[in-house]
Amino acid sequence: MAADAPPFPSAPSVVSLRGATASLGGRPVLRGVDLGVGQGEVVALLGANGSGKSTAVRAVVGQVPLSGGSLELFGTPLNRFRDWARIGYVPQRTTAASGVPATVREVVSSGRLARTKLGLLRKADRAAVDRALVLAGLADRAKDSVNALSGGQHQRVLIARALAGEPDLLIMDEPMAGVDLASQEVLAGALREQAAAGVAVLLVLHELGPLEPLIDRAVVLRDGCVVHDGPPPEAVGQHALPGHDHVHPHAGAAAEPIRTGLLS
């Protein structure tokens, strides 16, 4: 199916990625991707493994160079954009532990450094850290070592670190991966508050889960191309995703993947 015409947001533009192409190791990964996110909008980037989701968000934060197309952040072309403190980014499959003993508060406070002078936290910085800890449900663990936390709590520390910077754009790559339901619900509450405050949110997800009520638009990638940009799928679960490929266990070894979802 041909891609829908991308409904770029009418709200002030925060991310405007147009006709983006990119390669990794000489292999094309993005093939003319259009992606727009407006102020206060929550956009989910969906698709099967290898569809280009993570590459797209890494391109937005400047980690993957574009070979074609254009990118504007807050109305400024990428090559002239310097205000990275406005962007909070939680990458995929990372941990809050670095091998160096650190408390939860210390790790979360590091998210504030881009907004400080000489790395010194002022009263407003400490207040922002306190708010981030509360939003992530970690206020009671602030003095604990990050090395003593569960995987879901590690993810919440990283999210709190991003929130501490009070970003205008919050980007999260698979924030629900390996996270228990309680942590997912905490994340949903934090994102609801951010969107209500006008923060633009871009999420890479495999399934919507507890975040479904928050999603304004879903952008679905397949083989590096946008195949859907519009309302999120109503069904939940990985098998309900547009463009999701899977082979049923009872199918023959040579069976073709079955396309399911809105765009099959």
mmCIF file of C-alpha atoms in Angstrom:
data_model
loop_
_atom_site.group_PDB
_atom_site.id
_atom_site.type_symbol
_atom_site.label_atom_id
_atom_site.label_comp_id
_atom_site.label_asym_id
_atom_site.label_seq_id
_atom_site.Cartn_x
_atom_site.Cartn_y
_atom_site.Cartn_z
ATOM 1 C CA MET A 1 0.000 0.000 0.000
ATOM 2 C CA ALA A 2 1.267 3.483 -0.767
ATOM 3 C CA ALA A 3 2.128 5.693 2.149
ATOM 4 C CA ASP A 4 -0.503 8.085 3.387
ATOM 5 C CA ALA A 5 0.153 11.783 2.805
ATOM 6 C CA PRO A 6 2.013 12.817 5.967
ATOM 7 C CA PRO A 7 -0.204 15.083 8.103
ATOM 8 C CA PHE A 8 2.485 17.464 9.313
ATOM 9 C CA PRO A 9 1.224 19.105 12.503
ATOM 10 C CA SER A 10 -0.512 22.469 12.534
ATOM 11 C CA ALA A 11 1.032 23.213 15.953
ATOM 12 C CA PRO A 12 4.446 24.920 15.939
ATOM 13 C CA SER A 13 6.846 22.480 14.325
ATOM 14 C CA VAL A 14 9.404 20.815 16.582
ATOM 15 C CA VAL A 15 10.648 18.069 14.240
ATOM 16 C CA SER A 16 10.398 18.285 10.465
ATOM 17 C CA LEU A 17 12.121 15.415 8.674
ATOM 18 C CA ARG A 18 11.444 15.417 4.927
ATOM 19 C CA GLY A 19 12.573 12.992 2.267
ATOM 20 C CA ALA A 20 15.230 11.642 4.626
ATOM 21 C CA THR A 21 17.609 8.991 3.362
ATOM 22 C CA ALA A 22 20.407 7.363 5.361
ATOM 23 C CA SER A 23 22.650 4.316 5.153
ATOM 24 C CA LEU A 24 24.469 2.218 7.732
ATOM 25 C CA GLY A 25 27.475 0.212 6.628
ATOM 26 C CA GLY A 26 26.654 0.992 3.019
ATOM 27 C CA ARG A 27 23.139 -0.430 3.358
ATOM 28 C CA PRO A 28 20.189 1.950 2.799
ATOM 29 C CA VAL A 29 18.119 2.141 5.988
ATOM 30 C CA LEU A 30 15.934 5.225 5.467
ATOM 31 C CA ARG A 31 14.399 5.643 2.019
ATOM 32 C CA GLY A 32 12.690 9.023 1.815
ATOM 33 C CA VAL A 33 11.144 9.287 5.292
ATOM 34 C CA ASP A 34 8.789 12.166 6.139
ATOM 35 C CA LEU A 35 8.228 12.691 9.855
ATOM 36 C CA GLY A 36 6.713 15.682 11.615
ATOM 37 C CA VAL A 37 6.135 16.325 15.324
ATOM 38 C CA GLY A 38 4.407 19.428 16.645
ATOM 39 C CA GLN A 39 4.482 21.149 20.008
ATOM 40 C CA GLY A 40 2.581 19.118 22.608
ATOM 41 C CA GLU A 41 2.100 16.212 20.198
ATOM 42 C CA VAL A 42 2.848 12.591 21.091
ATOM 43 C CA VAL A 43 3.942 10.581 18.053
ATOM 44 C CA ALA A 44 4.673 6.845 18.060
ATOM 45 C CA LEU A 45 7.118 5.448 15.536
ATOM 46 C CA LEU A 46 6.150 1.832 14.878
ATOM 47 C CA GLY A 47 7.345 -1.021 12.704
ATOM 48 C CA ALA A 48 9.002 -4.421 12.671
ATOM 49 C CA ASN A 49 12.641 -4.936 13.634
ATOM 50 C CA GLY A 50 14.916 -3.521 10.941
ATOM 51 C CA SER A 51 12.303 -1.132 9.586
ATOM 52 C CA GLY A 52 14.427 1.935 10.381
ATOM 53 C CA LYS A 53 12.731 3.224 13.536
ATOM 54 C CA SER A 54 15.854 3.646 15.674
ATOM 55 C CA THR A 55 17.836 5.010 12.743
ATOM 56 C CA ALA A 56 15.163 7.657 12.195
ATOM 57 C CA VAL A 57 15.313 8.951 15.778
ATOM 58 C CA ARG A 58 19.114 8.770 15.803
ATOM 59 C CA ALA A 59 19.051 10.916 12.672
ATOM 60 C CA VAL A 60 16.820 13.419 14.484
ATOM 61 C CA VAL A 61 19.341 13.756 17.341
ATOM 62 C CA GLY A 62 22.256 14.047 14.913
ATOM 63 C CA GLN A 63 23.830 10.627 15.555
ATOM 64 C CA VAL A 64 23.201 9.301 12.030
ATOM 65 C CA PRO A 65 24.016 11.648 9.119
ATOM 66 C CA LEU A 66 21.448 12.047 6.375
ATOM 67 C CA SER A 67 22.568 11.253 2.838
ATOM 68 C CA GLY A 68 19.541 13.083 1.445
ATOM 69 C CA GLY A 69 16.486 15.060 2.473
ATOM 70 C CA SER A 70 16.284 17.683 5.193
ATOM 71 C CA LEU A 71 15.825 18.005 8.947
ATOM 72 C CA GLU A 72 14.682 21.021 10.928
ATOM 73 C CA LEU A 73 14.476 21.197 14.717
ATOM 74 C CA PHE A 74 12.316 23.964 16.172
ATOM 75 C CA GLY A 75 12.288 25.556 12.712
ATOM 76 C CA THR A 76 16.096 25.593 12.426
ATOM 77 C CA PRO A 77 18.009 23.482 9.867
ATOM 78 C CA LEU A 78 20.117 20.814 11.543
ATOM 79 C CA ASN A 79 23.426 22.307 10.392
ATOM 80 C CA ARG A 80 22.569 25.537 12.241
ATOM 81 C CA PHE A 81 20.869 24.021 15.285
ATOM 82 C CA ARG A 82 22.850 24.402 18.515
ATOM 83 C CA ASP A 83 20.296 24.380 21.330
ATOM 84 C CA TRP A 84 20.596 20.669 22.193
ATOM 85 C CA ALA A 85 19.569 21.353 25.800
ATOM 86 C CA ARG A 86 16.007 21.584 24.475
ATOM 87 C CA ILE A 87 16.083 17.891 23.550
ATOM 88 C CA GLY A 88 15.875 14.989 26.009
ATOM 89 C CA TYR A 89 16.901 11.633 24.552
ATOM 90 C CA VAL A 90 16.603 8.169 26.071
ATOM 91 C CA PRO A 91 18.416 5.726 23.758
ATOM 92 C CA GLN A 92 17.650 2.057 23.308
ATOM 93 C CA ARG A 93 18.993 -0.669 25.609
ATOM 94 C CA THR A 94 21.134 1.406 27.927
ATOM 95 C CA THR A 95 21.671 1.226 31.656
ATOM 96 C CA ALA A 96 21.962 3.861 34.350
ATOM 97 C CA ALA A 97 24.893 1.974 35.902
ATOM 98 C CA SER A 98 28.323 2.903 34.599
ATOM 99 C CA GLY A 99 30.495 0.865 36.950
ATOM 100 C CA VAL A 100 31.152 4.007 38.991
ATOM 101 C CA PRO A 101 29.227 4.176 42.288
ATOM 102 C CA ALA A 102 26.483 6.768 41.919
ATOM 103 C CA THR A 103 23.139 7.433 43.524
ATOM 104 C CA VAL A 104 19.886 7.784 41.651
ATOM 105 C CA ARG A 105 19.889 11.530 42.373
ATOM 106 C CA GLU A 106 23.417 11.932 41.031
ATOM 107 C CA VAL A 107 22.566 10.214 37.753
ATOM 108 C CA VAL A 108 19.338 12.185 37.338
ATOM 109 C CA SER A 109 21.182 15.431 38.182
ATOM 110 C CA SER A 110 23.571 14.813 35.283
ATOM 111 C CA GLY A 111 20.650 15.491 32.954
ATOM 112 C CA ARG A 112 20.698 19.064 34.184
ATOM 113 C CA LEU A 113 24.321 19.825 33.280
ATOM 114 C CA ALA A 114 23.568 21.246 29.821
ATOM 115 C CA ARG A 115 21.541 24.007 31.489
ATOM 116 C CA THR A 116 24.089 24.903 34.165
ATOM 117 C CA LYS A 117 27.186 27.068 34.285
ATOM 118 C CA LEU A 118 30.405 25.302 35.249
ATOM 119 C CA GLY A 119 28.353 22.272 36.276
ATOM 120 C CA LEU A 120 27.074 23.955 39.438
ATOM 121 C CA LEU A 121 23.459 23.158 40.326
ATOM 122 C CA ARG A 122 21.407 26.134 41.433
ATOM 123 C CA LYS A 123 18.150 26.066 43.376
ATOM 124 C CA ALA A 124 16.120 25.896 40.143
ATOM 125 C CA ASP A 125 18.251 22.967 38.927
ATOM 126 C CA ARG A 126 17.742 21.029 42.147
ATOM 127 C CA ALA A 127 14.009 21.686 41.946
ATOM 128 C CA ALA A 128 13.943 20.340 38.377
ATOM 129 C CA VAL A 129 15.737 17.183 39.532
ATOM 130 C CA ASP A 130 13.227 16.766 42.363
ATOM 131 C CA ARG A 131 10.312 17.078 39.903
ATOM 132 C CA ALA A 132 11.887 14.528 37.568
ATOM 133 C CA LEU A 133 12.352 12.052 40.410
ATOM 134 C CA VAL A 134 8.696 12.421 41.392
ATOM 135 C CA LEU A 135 7.491 12.050 37.791
ATOM 136 C CA ALA A 136 9.515 8.854 37.379
ATOM 137 C CA GLY A 137 8.314 7.446 40.697
ATOM 138 C CA LEU A 138 11.825 7.472 42.166
ATOM 139 C CA ALA A 139 11.609 10.080 44.915
ATOM 140 C CA ASP A 140 11.950 7.365 47.577
ATOM 141 C CA ARG A 141 15.013 5.868 45.839
ATOM 142 C CA ALA A 142 16.955 9.110 45.328
ATOM 143 C CA LYS A 143 19.761 8.166 47.752
ATOM 144 C CA ASP A 144 20.025 4.543 46.598
ATOM 145 C CA SER A 145 22.862 3.283 44.422
ATOM 146 C CA VAL A 146 21.809 2.758 40.813
ATOM 147 C CA ASN A 147 23.643 -0.574 40.963
ATOM 148 C CA ALA A 148 20.948 -1.842 43.344
ATOM 149 C CA LEU A 149 18.044 -1.157 40.974
ATOM 150 C CA SER A 150 16.018 -3.499 38.781
ATOM 151 C CA GLY A 151 15.982 -3.203 34.996
ATOM 152 C CA GLY A 152 12.684 -1.317 35.020
ATOM 153 C CA GLN A 153 14.006 1.076 37.647
ATOM 154 C CA HIS A 154 17.153 1.675 35.594
ATOM 155 C CA GLN A 155 14.917 2.716 32.710
ATOM 156 C CA ARG A 156 13.010 5.078 34.971
ATOM 157 C CA VAL A 157 16.318 6.653 36.110
ATOM 158 C CA LEU A 158 17.272 7.317 32.481
ATOM 159 C CA ILE A 159 13.855 8.798 31.785
ATOM 160 C CA ALA A 160 14.120 10.983 34.893
ATOM 161 C CA ARG A 161 17.558 12.144 33.729
ATOM 162 C CA ALA A 162 16.023 13.272 30.429
ATOM 163 C CA LEU A 163 13.102 14.959 32.219
ATOM 164 C CA ALA A 164 15.453 16.812 34.570
ATOM 165 C CA GLY A 165 16.670 18.878 31.622
ATOM 166 C CA GLU A 166 13.093 20.158 31.139
ATOM 167 C CA PRO A 167 13.215 19.436 27.392
ATOM 168 C CA ASP A 168 10.870 20.866 24.797
ATOM 169 C CA LEU A 169 11.318 17.667 22.774
ATOM 170 C CA LEU A 170 11.489 14.272 24.461
ATOM 171 C CA ILE A 171 12.659 11.314 22.358
ATOM 172 C CA MET A 172 12.595 7.755 23.696
ATOM 173 C CA ASP A 173 13.749 4.666 21.827
ATOM 174 C CA GLU A 174 11.870 1.577 23.067
ATOM 175 C CA PRO A 175 11.209 2.955 26.574
ATOM 176 C CA MET A 176 8.947 -0.030 27.374
ATOM 177 C CA ALA A 177 11.464 -2.759 26.468
ATOM 178 C CA GLY A 178 12.002 -5.067 29.441
ATOM 179 C CA VAL A 179 10.010 -2.802 31.756
ATOM 180 C CA ASP A 180 7.418 -4.153 34.187
ATOM 181 C CA LEU A 181 3.802 -3.023 34.050
ATOM 182 C CA ALA A 182 4.151 -0.753 37.092
ATOM 183 C CA SER A 183 7.038 1.100 35.429
ATOM 184 C CA GLN A 184 5.075 1.332 32.183
ATOM 185 C CA GLU A 185 2.206 3.002 34.020
ATOM 186 C CA VAL A 186 4.606 5.426 35.730
ATOM 187 C CA LEU A 187 6.044 6.286 32.309
ATOM 188 C CA ALA A 188 2.570 6.831 30.870
ATOM 189 C CA GLY A 189 1.752 9.259 33.673
ATOM 190 C CA ALA A 190 5.005 11.162 33.198
ATOM 191 C CA LEU A 191 4.461 11.480 29.448
ATOM 192 C CA ARG A 192 0.865 12.614 29.963
ATOM 193 C CA GLU A 193 2.119 15.476 32.126
ATOM 194 C CA GLN A 194 4.848 16.397 29.642
ATOM 195 C CA ALA A 195 2.443 16.548 26.703
ATOM 196 C CA ALA A 196 -0.015 18.639 28.729
ATOM 197 C CA ALA A 197 2.837 21.110 29.355
ATOM 198 C CA GLY A 198 3.440 21.442 25.604
ATOM 199 C CA VAL A 199 6.441 19.106 25.308
ATOM 200 C CA ALA A 200 6.684 17.295 21.968
ATOM 201 C CA VAL A 201 7.189 13.552 22.437
ATOM 202 C CA LEU A 202 8.549 11.068 19.877
ATOM 203 C CA LEU A 203 8.507 7.411 20.918
ATOM 204 C CA VAL A 204 9.880 4.328 19.194
ATOM 205 C CA LEU A 205 7.596 1.448 20.188
ATOM 206 C CA HIS A 206 6.930 -2.171 19.301
ATOM 207 C CA GLU A 207 3.460 -1.984 20.790
ATOM 208 C CA LEU A 208 1.409 0.803 22.313
ATOM 209 C CA GLY A 209 0.398 -0.844 25.609
ATOM 210 C CA PRO A 210 -0.441 1.635 28.411
ATOM 211 C CA LEU A 211 0.725 4.516 26.202
ATOM 212 C CA GLU A 212 -2.065 3.984 23.668
ATOM 213 C CA PRO A 213 -4.419 6.678 25.099
ATOM 214 C CA LEU A 214 -1.605 9.254 24.868
ATOM 215 C CA ILE A 215 -0.664 8.719 21.216
ATOM 216 C CA ASP A 216 -1.858 11.445 18.843
ATOM 217 C CA ARG A 217 -0.377 9.893 15.686
ATOM 218 C CA ALA A 218 1.343 6.698 14.673
ATOM 219 C CA VAL A 219 4.001 6.683 11.958
ATOM 220 C CA VAL A 220 4.670 3.180 10.680
ATOM 221 C CA LEU A 221 7.898 2.289 8.882
ATOM 222 C CA ARG A 222 8.476 -0.717 6.663
ATOM 223 C CA ASP A 223 11.836 -1.309 4.957
ATOM 224 C CA GLY A 224 12.855 2.293 5.625
ATOM 225 C CA CYS A 225 9.693 3.821 4.152
ATOM 226 C CA VAL A 226 6.652 5.401 5.783
ATOM 227 C CA VAL A 227 3.633 3.218 5.049
ATOM 228 C CA HIS A 228 1.190 4.907 7.427
ATOM 229 C CA ASP A 229 0.982 8.283 9.149
ATOM 230 C CA GLY A 230 -2.252 8.855 10.998
ATOM 231 C CA PRO A 231 -4.403 7.453 13.805
ATOM 232 C CA PRO A 232 -2.731 4.715 15.838
ATOM 233 C CA PRO A 233 -3.971 1.140 15.409
ATOM 234 C CA GLU A 234 -6.811 0.309 17.769
ATOM 235 C CA ALA A 235 -5.674 -3.230 18.507
ATOM 236 C CA VAL A 236 -2.973 -3.880 21.081
ATOM 237 C CA GLY A 237 -0.166 -6.370 21.118
ATOM 238 C CA GLN A 238 2.767 -6.840 18.814
ATOM 239 C CA HIS A 239 0.758 -8.833 16.277
ATOM 240 C CA ALA A 240 -1.613 -5.907 15.800
ATOM 241 C CA LEU A 241 1.035 -3.527 14.526
ATOM 242 C CA PRO A 242 0.699 -2.399 10.927
ATOM 243 C CA GLY A 243 3.349 -4.096 8.868
ATOM 244 C CA HIS A 244 4.244 -6.603 11.569
ATOM 245 C CA ASP A 245 5.681 -9.801 10.102
ATOM 246 C CA HIS A 246 5.451 -13.127 11.819
ATOM 247 C CA VAL A 247 5.323 -16.819 11.050
ATOM 248 C CA HIS A 248 2.945 -18.955 13.052
ATOM 249 C CA PRO A 249 4.565 -21.935 14.808
ATOM 250 C CA HIS A 250 2.291 -24.369 12.973
ATOM 251 C CA ALA A 251 3.238 -23.037 9.558
ATOM 252 C CA GLY A 252 5.654 -24.883 7.337
ATOM 253 C CA ALA A 253 9.330 -24.035 7.434
ATOM 254 C CA ALA A 254 9.109 -22.324 4.060
ATOM 255 C CA ALA A 255 6.041 -20.294 4.967
ATOM 256 C CA GLU A 256 6.053 -16.612 4.011
ATOM 257 C CA PRO A 257 5.622 -14.084 6.826
ATOM 258 C CA ILE A 258 1.990 -13.145 7.336
ATOM 259 C CA ARG A 259 1.236 -9.416 7.099
ATOM 260 C CA THR A 260 -1.245 -8.272 9.708
ATOM 261 C CA GLY A 261 -2.727 -5.018 10.916
ATOM 262 C CA LEU A 262 -4.244 -2.001 9.232
ATOM 263 C CA LEU A 263 -2.001 -2.079 6.203
ATOM 264 C CA SER A 264 -1.989 -5.749 5.238
#
